[in-house]
Amino acid sequence: MELNEAREKFIEAWGAFGSAWGINRSMAQVHALLLISHEPLCTEDVMEQLNISRGNANMNLRALIDWSLIRRVLKAGERKEFFEAEKDVWKIATHITRERKKRELEPLVRLLQELEDVPGTSAEAKGFRRMTHDLHDLTTRLDTLLEHSTRRDVQWFVKAATTLLK
Amino acid sequence: MELNEAREKFIEAWGAFGSAWGINRSMAQVHALLLISHEPLCTEDVMEQLNISRGNANMNLRALIDWSLIRRVLKAGERKEFFEAEKDVWKIATHITRERKKRELEPLVRLLQELEDVPGTSAEAKGFRRMTHDLHDLTTRLDTLLEHSTRRDVQWFVKAATTLLK
DNA sequence: TCAATATTTCAATAAGTATTGAAATATATG
DNA sequence: CATATATTTCAATACTTATTGAAATATTGA
């Protein structure tokens, strides 16, 4: 496969993958483009290479900065902003999971905690409490796990588990 | 909080959570409803309680069976089908991750594997290979991990990690 | 077999999300 | 400060995905 064809396929696949996991396709594609770009790119570059509008490019570049997946870069003698991606896949994984944990997992954990305290002695109330308690337990564990994950932990973690489970 | 209010909140939250992770809101809500229902429910029950159409209910009940998150139940003397949810949260987590792994992770792993073989000695080609190789490595580890996870493994796994990282 | 009832399908439509592009705003440079 | 250039905003629009509901199909049991 040609390098250029490969680059396109990667951008497409990363976009589809993100999209399946509730991450806006353009955002994932902009991220993919920067991931495989050797040099930092400016907004125009992103617009051209992905065929998207200025507004779209701007919006998703900002979102990616927000997620700590890319950073602004200044080029000497250039007025406009350039962007480059974090290339360490462990950091990428950590930043994505942290962001989503904050946005979606934490609110769920908080609600489940409340729901565990629903009063009542009926079989229904008991069953409800058991369910929400178990879910709360699971989500809290996940939450803690992600909270304390650092690159080395994750590496150890996955390696240990992979070996053990092989 | 009243049990009924709590039930509604849970259904809503589970729907929103699923939706943020690329799982159809209705599917997540039907799942939530069955999770907290003491008795198996029929299609009509689901339609009524969630205010959704027959087609929608049917489609999502089928999808949930497909994901092994609920099962059909026959009630003695009843002609129609009833449905009940798997209530073991570890099994729920396993089934969801397995299903998504199959649908989205595996195709990505396959592509990344191909992309690692892109030819060329330019800095660009090298950088591209490094990136896709690292990603392939990460996704493969994840894939293996999920592949071999069973309830007990997951319990051990999360417990060990939680303790270690606390 | 035939009605009654249950389930599935699917074209039409609605709802939700993403994208555009031009105007407004901000910022750098002579 | 004026001008050129870069960035952001946002209402309009396009696109995607979910949902409806009625018709078609399947299933049960008298």
Coordinates of C-alpha atoms (C1' of nucleotides) in Angstrom, one line a residue:
Chain A
M1 CA 0.0 0.0 0.0
E2 CA 1.2 3.5 -0.9
L3 CA 2.0 5.9 2.0
N4 CA -0.6 8.3 0.8
E5 CA -3.3 5.7 0.5
A6 CA -2.4 4.4 3.9
R7 CA -2.7 7.9 5.3
E8 CA -6.1 8.3 3.9
K9 CA -7.2 4.9 5.2
F10 CA -5.9 5.7 8.6
I11 CA -7.8 9.0 8.8
E12 CA -11.0 7.3 7.6
A13 CA -10.7 4.5 10.1
W14 CA -9.9 6.7 13.0
G15 CA -12.9 8.8 12.1
A16 CA -15.2 5.8 11.9
F17 CA -13.8 4.4 15.2
G18 CA -14.3 7.7 17.0
S19 CA -17.7 8.1 15.5
A20 CA -18.8 4.6 16.8
W21 CA -17.7 5.7 20.3
G22 CA -19.6 8.9 20.3
I23 CA -16.7 11.2 19.2
N24 CA -17.5 13.5 16.4
R25 CA -16.1 12.2 13.2
S26 CA -14.4 15.4 12.1
M27 CA -12.7 15.7 15.5
A28 CA -11.3 12.2 15.2
Q29 CA -10.2 12.9 11.6
V30 CA -8.5 16.1 12.5
H31 CA -6.8 14.3 15.3
A32 CA -5.8 11.5 12.9
L33 CA -4.3 13.9 10.4
L34 CA -2.2 15.6 13.0
L35 CA -1.1 12.3 14.4
I36 CA 0.4 11.2 11.2
S37 CA 1.7 14.6 10.2
H38 CA 5.4 15.1 10.5
E39 CA 5.2 18.9 10.8
P40 CA 2.7 21.0 12.7
L41 CA -0.2 22.1 10.5
C42 CA -2.2 25.3 10.4
T43 CA -6.0 25.7 10.1
E44 CA -5.7 26.1 6.3
D45 CA -3.8 22.9 6.0
V46 CA -6.4 21.0 7.9
M47 CA -9.2 22.5 5.9
E48 CA -7.5 21.6 2.6
Q49 CA -6.4 18.1 3.5
L50 CA -9.7 17.0 5.0
N51 CA -11.9 19.2 2.8
I52 CA -13.8 20.8 5.7
S53 CA -14.8 24.3 6.3
R54 CA -13.0 26.9 8.4
G55 CA -15.6 26.8 11.1
N56 CA -15.5 23.1 11.4
A57 CA -11.7 23.0 11.5
N58 CA -11.5 25.7 14.1
M59 CA -14.1 24.2 16.3
N60 CA -12.5 20.8 16.3
L61 CA -9.0 22.0 16.7
R62 CA -10.2 23.9 19.8
A63 CA -12.0 20.8 21.1
L64 CA -8.8 18.7 20.6
I65 CA -6.8 21.3 22.6
D66 CA -9.4 21.1 25.3
W67 CA -8.9 17.3 25.5
S68 CA -5.1 17.8 25.6
L69 CA -4.8 15.7 22.4
I70 CA -3.1 18.4 20.4
R71 CA -1.3 21.7 21.3
R72 CA -0.7 25.1 19.7
V73 CA 2.7 25.6 18.3
L74 CA 4.3 28.9 17.2
K75 CA 6.5 28.9 14.2
A76 CA 9.3 31.5 14.0
G77 CA 8.4 34.3 11.6
E78 CA 4.8 33.0 11.1
R79 CA 1.9 34.9 12.3
K80 CA -0.7 32.2 12.4
E81 CA -1.1 29.3 14.7
F82 CA 0.1 25.7 14.0
F83 CA -1.0 22.6 15.7
E84 CA 0.7 19.3 16.5
A85 CA -0.6 16.1 18.1
E86 CA 0.5 14.4 21.2
K87 CA 2.2 11.3 19.7
D88 CA 2.6 9.1 22.7
V89 CA -0.2 6.6 22.4
W90 CA -0.4 6.0 26.2
K91 CA -0.9 9.7 26.7
I92 CA -3.5 9.7 24.0
A93 CA -5.4 6.9 25.7
T94 CA -5.1 8.5 29.1
H95 CA -6.3 11.9 27.9
I96 CA -9.2 10.4 26.1
T97 CA -10.3 8.3 29.0
R98 CA -9.8 11.1 31.5
E99 CA -11.9 13.4 29.5
R100 CA -14.7 11.0 29.0
K101 CA -14.6 9.9 32.6
K102 CA -15.1 13.5 33.7
R103 CA -17.9 14.1 31.2
E104 CA -19.9 10.9 31.4
L105 CA -18.7 8.5 34.1
E106 CA -18.6 10.9 37.0
P107 CA -22.2 12.1 36.6
L108 CA -23.4 8.6 36.4
V109 CA -21.5 7.6 39.5
R110 CA -23.0 10.5 41.4
L111 CA -26.5 9.6 40.4
L112 CA -26.1 5.9 41.3
Q113 CA -24.8 6.8 44.7
E114 CA -28.0 8.8 45.3
L115 CA -30.2 6.0 44.0
E116 CA -28.8 3.5 46.4
D117 CA -30.5 5.3 49.2
V118 CA -34.0 5.0 47.9
P119 CA -36.2 3.9 50.8
G120 CA -38.6 1.0 51.0
T121 CA -38.8 -2.6 52.0
S122 CA -40.7 -4.0 49.1
A123 CA -39.0 -6.6 46.9
E124 CA -39.0 -4.0 44.2
A125 CA -37.2 -1.4 46.3
K126 CA -34.7 -4.0 47.4
G127 CA -34.0 -5.2 43.9
F128 CA -33.6 -1.7 42.7
R129 CA -31.1 -0.9 45.4
R130 CA -29.1 -4.0 44.7
M131 CA -29.0 -3.2 41.0
T132 CA -27.9 0.4 41.5
H133 CA -25.5 -0.6 44.2
D134 CA -23.7 -3.1 42.0
L135 CA -23.5 -0.6 39.2
H136 CA -22.3 2.0 41.5
D137 CA -19.6 -0.3 42.7
L138 CA -18.5 -1.1 39.2
T139 CA -18.5 2.4 38.0
T140 CA -16.7 3.6 41.1
R141 CA -14.0 1.1 40.6
L142 CA -13.6 2.1 37.0
D143 CA -13.6 5.7 38.1
T144 CA -10.8 5.1 40.6
L145 CA -8.9 3.1 38.2
L146 CA -8.9 5.8 35.6
E147 CA -8.3 8.5 38.2
H148 CA -5.0 7.0 39.3
S149 CA -3.8 5.8 35.9
T150 CA -0.5 7.1 34.7
R151 CA 1.5 5.9 31.8
R152 CA 3.5 3.5 33.9
D153 CA 0.5 2.1 35.7
V154 CA -1.4 1.5 32.5
Q155 CA 1.6 -0.2 31.0
W156 CA 2.1 -2.4 34.0
F157 CA -1.6 -3.0 34.2
V158 CA -2.1 -4.1 30.6
K159 CA 1.0 -6.1 30.5
A160 CA 0.2 -8.0 33.7
A161 CA -3.3 -8.7 32.6
T162 CA -2.2 -9.7 29.1
T163 CA 0.3 -12.1 30.4
L164 CA -2.0 -13.5 33.0
L165 CA -4.8 -14.0 30.7
K166 CA -2.9 -15.5 27.7
Chain B
M1 CA -36.2 10.2 46.6
E2 CA -39.3 8.1 45.7
L3 CA -38.8 4.7 44.1
N4 CA -40.7 5.8 41.0
E5 CA -38.8 9.0 40.6
A6 CA -35.5 7.0 41.1
R7 CA -36.6 4.5 38.4
E8 CA -37.2 7.3 36.0
K9 CA -33.9 9.0 36.7
F10 CA -32.0 5.8 36.3
I11 CA -33.6 5.1 32.9
E12 CA -32.9 8.6 31.8
A13 CA -29.3 8.5 33.0
W14 CA -28.6 5.1 31.5
G15 CA -30.0 6.3 28.2
A16 CA -27.8 9.4 28.3
F17 CA -24.7 7.4 29.2
G18 CA -25.3 4.9 26.4
S19 CA -26.0 7.7 24.0
A20 CA -22.7 9.4 24.8
W21 CA -20.9 6.2 24.1
G22 CA -22.5 5.6 20.7
I23 CA -25.3 3.3 21.9
N24 CA -28.8 4.2 20.8
R25 CA -30.6 5.9 23.5
S26 CA -33.8 3.8 23.2
M27 CA -31.8 0.6 23.4
A28 CA -30.1 1.8 26.6
Q29 CA -33.4 2.8 28.0
V30 CA -35.1 -0.4 27.3
H31 CA -32.1 -2.1 28.9
A32 CA -32.4 0.1 31.9
L33 CA -36.1 -0.6 32.3
L34 CA -35.6 -4.3 32.2
L35 CA -32.6 -4.1 34.6
I36 CA -34.8 -2.6 37.3
S37 CA -37.9 -4.5 36.6
H38 CA -38.7 -7.3 39.0
E39 CA -40.8 -9.3 36.6
P40 CA -40.1 -10.0 32.9
L41 CA -41.9 -7.5 30.6
C42 CA -43.6 -7.9 27.3
T43 CA -43.3 -5.6 24.3
E44 CA -46.5 -3.8 25.3
D45 CA -45.1 -3.1 28.7
V46 CA -42.0 -1.6 27.3
M47 CA -43.9 0.5 24.8
E48 CA -46.2 1.9 27.6
Q49 CA -43.5 2.5 30.2
L50 CA -41.1 4.2 27.9
N51 CA -43.7 5.8 25.5
I52 CA -42.1 4.4 22.4
S53 CA -43.6 2.7 19.3
R54 CA -44.0 -0.9 18.7
G55 CA -41.4 -0.9 16.0
N56 CA -38.9 0.8 18.1
A57 CA -39.5 -1.5 21.1
N58 CA -39.3 -4.6 18.9
M59 CA -36.1 -3.5 17.2
N60 CA -34.3 -2.6 20.4
L61 CA -35.4 -5.7 22.2
R62 CA -34.0 -7.8 19.4
A63 CA -30.7 -5.8 19.5
L64 CA -30.4 -6.4 23.2
I65 CA -30.9 -10.1 22.8
D66 CA -28.2 -10.0 20.1
W67 CA -25.9 -8.4 22.6
S68 CA -26.8 -11.0 25.3
L69 CA -28.0 -8.3 27.6
I70 CA -31.5 -9.6 27.9
R71 CA -33.2 -12.9 27.1
R72 CA -36.6 -14.1 26.0
V73 CA -38.7 -15.7 28.7
L74 CA -41.9 -17.8 28.3
K75 CA -44.6 -17.4 30.9
A76 CA -46.9 -20.4 31.5
G77 CA -50.2 -19.9 29.8
E78 CA -49.1 -16.7 28.0
R79 CA -48.8 -16.6 24.3
K80 CA -46.6 -13.6 23.9
E81 CA -42.9 -13.3 24.7
F82 CA -41.5 -11.7 27.8
F83 CA -38.0 -10.3 28.3
E84 CA -35.8 -10.1 31.3
A85 CA -32.3 -8.5 31.7
E86 CA -29.1 -10.1 32.8
K87 CA -28.7 -8.6 36.2
D88 CA -25.1 -9.5 37.0
V89 CA -23.2 -6.3 36.3
W90 CA -20.0 -8.1 35.5
K91 CA -21.7 -10.1 32.8
I92 CA -23.3 -6.9 31.5
A93 CA -19.9 -5.2 31.3
T94 CA -18.4 -8.2 29.6
H95 CA -21.1 -8.6 27.1
I96 CA -21.1 -4.9 26.2
T97 CA -17.3 -4.8 25.8
R98 CA -17.2 -8.0 23.8
E99 CA -19.8 -6.8 21.4
R100 CA -18.1 -3.5 20.8
K101 CA -14.7 -5.1 20.5
K102 CA -16.0 -7.4 17.8
R103 CA -17.7 -4.5 16.0
E104 CA -15.2 -1.7 16.2
L105 CA -11.9 -2.7 17.8
E106 CA -11.2 -5.7 15.7
P107 CA -11.5 -3.9 12.3
L108 CA -9.2 -1.2 13.5
V109 CA -6.6 -3.7 14.7
R110 CA -6.7 -5.4 11.4
L111 CA -6.2 -2.1 9.5
L112 CA -3.4 -1.0 11.7
Q113 CA -1.6 -4.2 11.2
E114 CA -1.6 -3.6 7.4
L115 CA -0.6 0.0 7.8
E116 CA 2.5 -1.0 9.7
D117 CA 3.9 -2.5 6.5
V118 CA 3.8 0.6 4.4
P119 CA 7.1 0.9 2.5
G120 CA 9.5 3.8 2.4
T121 CA 12.5 5.2 4.1
S122 CA 11.5 8.9 4.3
A123 CA 11.1 10.5 7.7
E124 CA 7.4 10.6 6.9
A125 CA 7.1 6.9 6.2
K126 CA 9.1 6.1 9.3
G127 CA 7.0 8.4 11.5
F128 CA 3.8 6.9 10.0
R129 CA 4.9 3.4 10.7
R130 CA 5.9 4.2 14.3
M131 CA 2.5 5.8 14.9
T132 CA 0.5 3.0 13.5
H133 CA 2.8 0.4 15.1
D134 CA 2.3 1.9 18.6
L135 CA -1.5 2.2 18.1
H136 CA -1.6 -1.4 16.8
D137 CA 0.3 -2.5 19.9
L138 CA -2.1 -0.7 22.2
T139 CA -5.3 -1.9 20.5
T140 CA -4.0 -5.5 20.3
R141 CA -3.3 -5.5 24.0
L142 CA -6.7 -4.2 24.6
D143 CA -8.2 -6.8 22.2
T144 CA -6.3 -9.6 23.9
L145 CA -7.3 -8.4 27.3
L146 CA -11.0 -8.2 26.4
E147 CA -10.8 -11.5 24.6
H148 CA -9.7 -13.4 27.6
S149 CA -11.7 -11.6 30.3
T150 CA -14.1 -13.6 32.2
R151 CA -16.0 -12.6 35.3
R152 CA -13.4 -13.7 37.7
D153 CA -10.6 -12.3 35.8
V154 CA -12.3 -8.9 35.6
Q155 CA -13.0 -9.0 39.3
W156 CA -9.4 -9.8 40.1
F157 CA -8.2 -7.4 37.6
V158 CA -10.1 -4.4 38.8
K159 CA -9.6 -5.2 42.4
A160 CA -5.9 -5.6 42.0
A161 CA -5.6 -2.4 40.1
T162 CA -7.8 -0.4 42.4
T163 CA -5.8 -1.5 45.4
L164 CA -2.5 -0.9 43.8
L165 CA -3.4 2.5 42.5
K166 CA -5.2 3.8 45.6
Chain C
dT1 C1' -58.1 -24.5 8.6
dC2 C1' -59.3 -20.1 10.2
dA3 C1' -59.4 -16.4 13.1
dA4 C1' -57.1 -14.1 16.7
dT5 C1' -53.1 -12.5 18.4
dA6 C1' -48.2 -11.6 18.2
dT7 C1' -44.1 -10.1 15.8
dT8 C1' -41.5 -8.1 12.1
dT9 C1' -40.6 -5.0 8.4
dC10 C1' -39.9 -0.8 6.2
dA11 C1' -41.0 3.6 3.8
dA12 C1' -42.1 8.0 5.6
dT13 C1' -41.0 11.3 8.9
dA14 C1' -39.0 13.4 12.9
dA15 C1' -35.3 14.5 15.8
dG16 C1' -30.7 15.2 16.6
dT17 C1' -25.9 16.5 15.1
dA18 C1' -22.5 18.2 12.3
dT19 C1' -21.1 21.5 8.8
dT20 C1' -20.9 25.5 6.2
dG21 C1' -19.6 30.1 5.2
dA22 C1' -20.0 34.7 5.7
dA23 C1' -19.9 38.3 9.2
dA24 C1' -18.0 39.8 13.5
dT25 C1' -14.2 40.0 16.3
dA26 C1' -9.5 39.8 17.6
dT27 C1' -4.6 40.3 16.8
dA28 C1' -0.2 41.4 14.7
dT29 C1' 2.7 44.5 12.0
dG30 C1' 4.3 48.6 9.5
Chain D
dC1 C1' -3.5 54.0 14.2
dA2 C1' -4.7 51.8 10.1
dT3 C1' -4.5 47.8 7.5
dA4 C1' -3.9 43.1 6.7
dT5 C1' -4.4 38.8 8.4
dA6 C1' -6.0 35.4 11.5
dT7 C1' -9.6 33.5 14.5
dT8 C1' -14.1 32.9 16.3
dT9 C1' -19.0 32.8 16.2
dC10 C1' -23.5 31.4 14.8
dA11 C1' -27.7 31.2 12.0
dA12 C1' -28.9 28.5 8.1
dT13 C1' -28.6 24.1 6.1
dA14 C1' -27.2 19.5 5.2
dC15 C1' -26.6 15.1 6.8
dT16 C1' -27.2 11.2 9.8
dT17 C1' -29.7 8.4 12.7
dA18 C1' -33.8 7.2 15.3
dT19 C1' -38.7 6.5 15.4
dT20 C1' -43.2 5.9 14.0
dG21 C1' -47.1 3.3 12.6
dA22 C1' -49.5 0.8 9.5
dA23 C1' -49.1 -3.2 6.6
dA24 C1' -47.2 -7.7 5.9
dT25 C1' -45.9 -11.9 8.0
dA26 C1' -45.8 -15.4 11.3
dT27 C1' -47.6 -18.1 15.1
dT28 C1' -50.9 -20.1 18.2
dG29 C1' -54.8 -22.8 19.5
dA30 C1' -59.8 -23.8 18.8

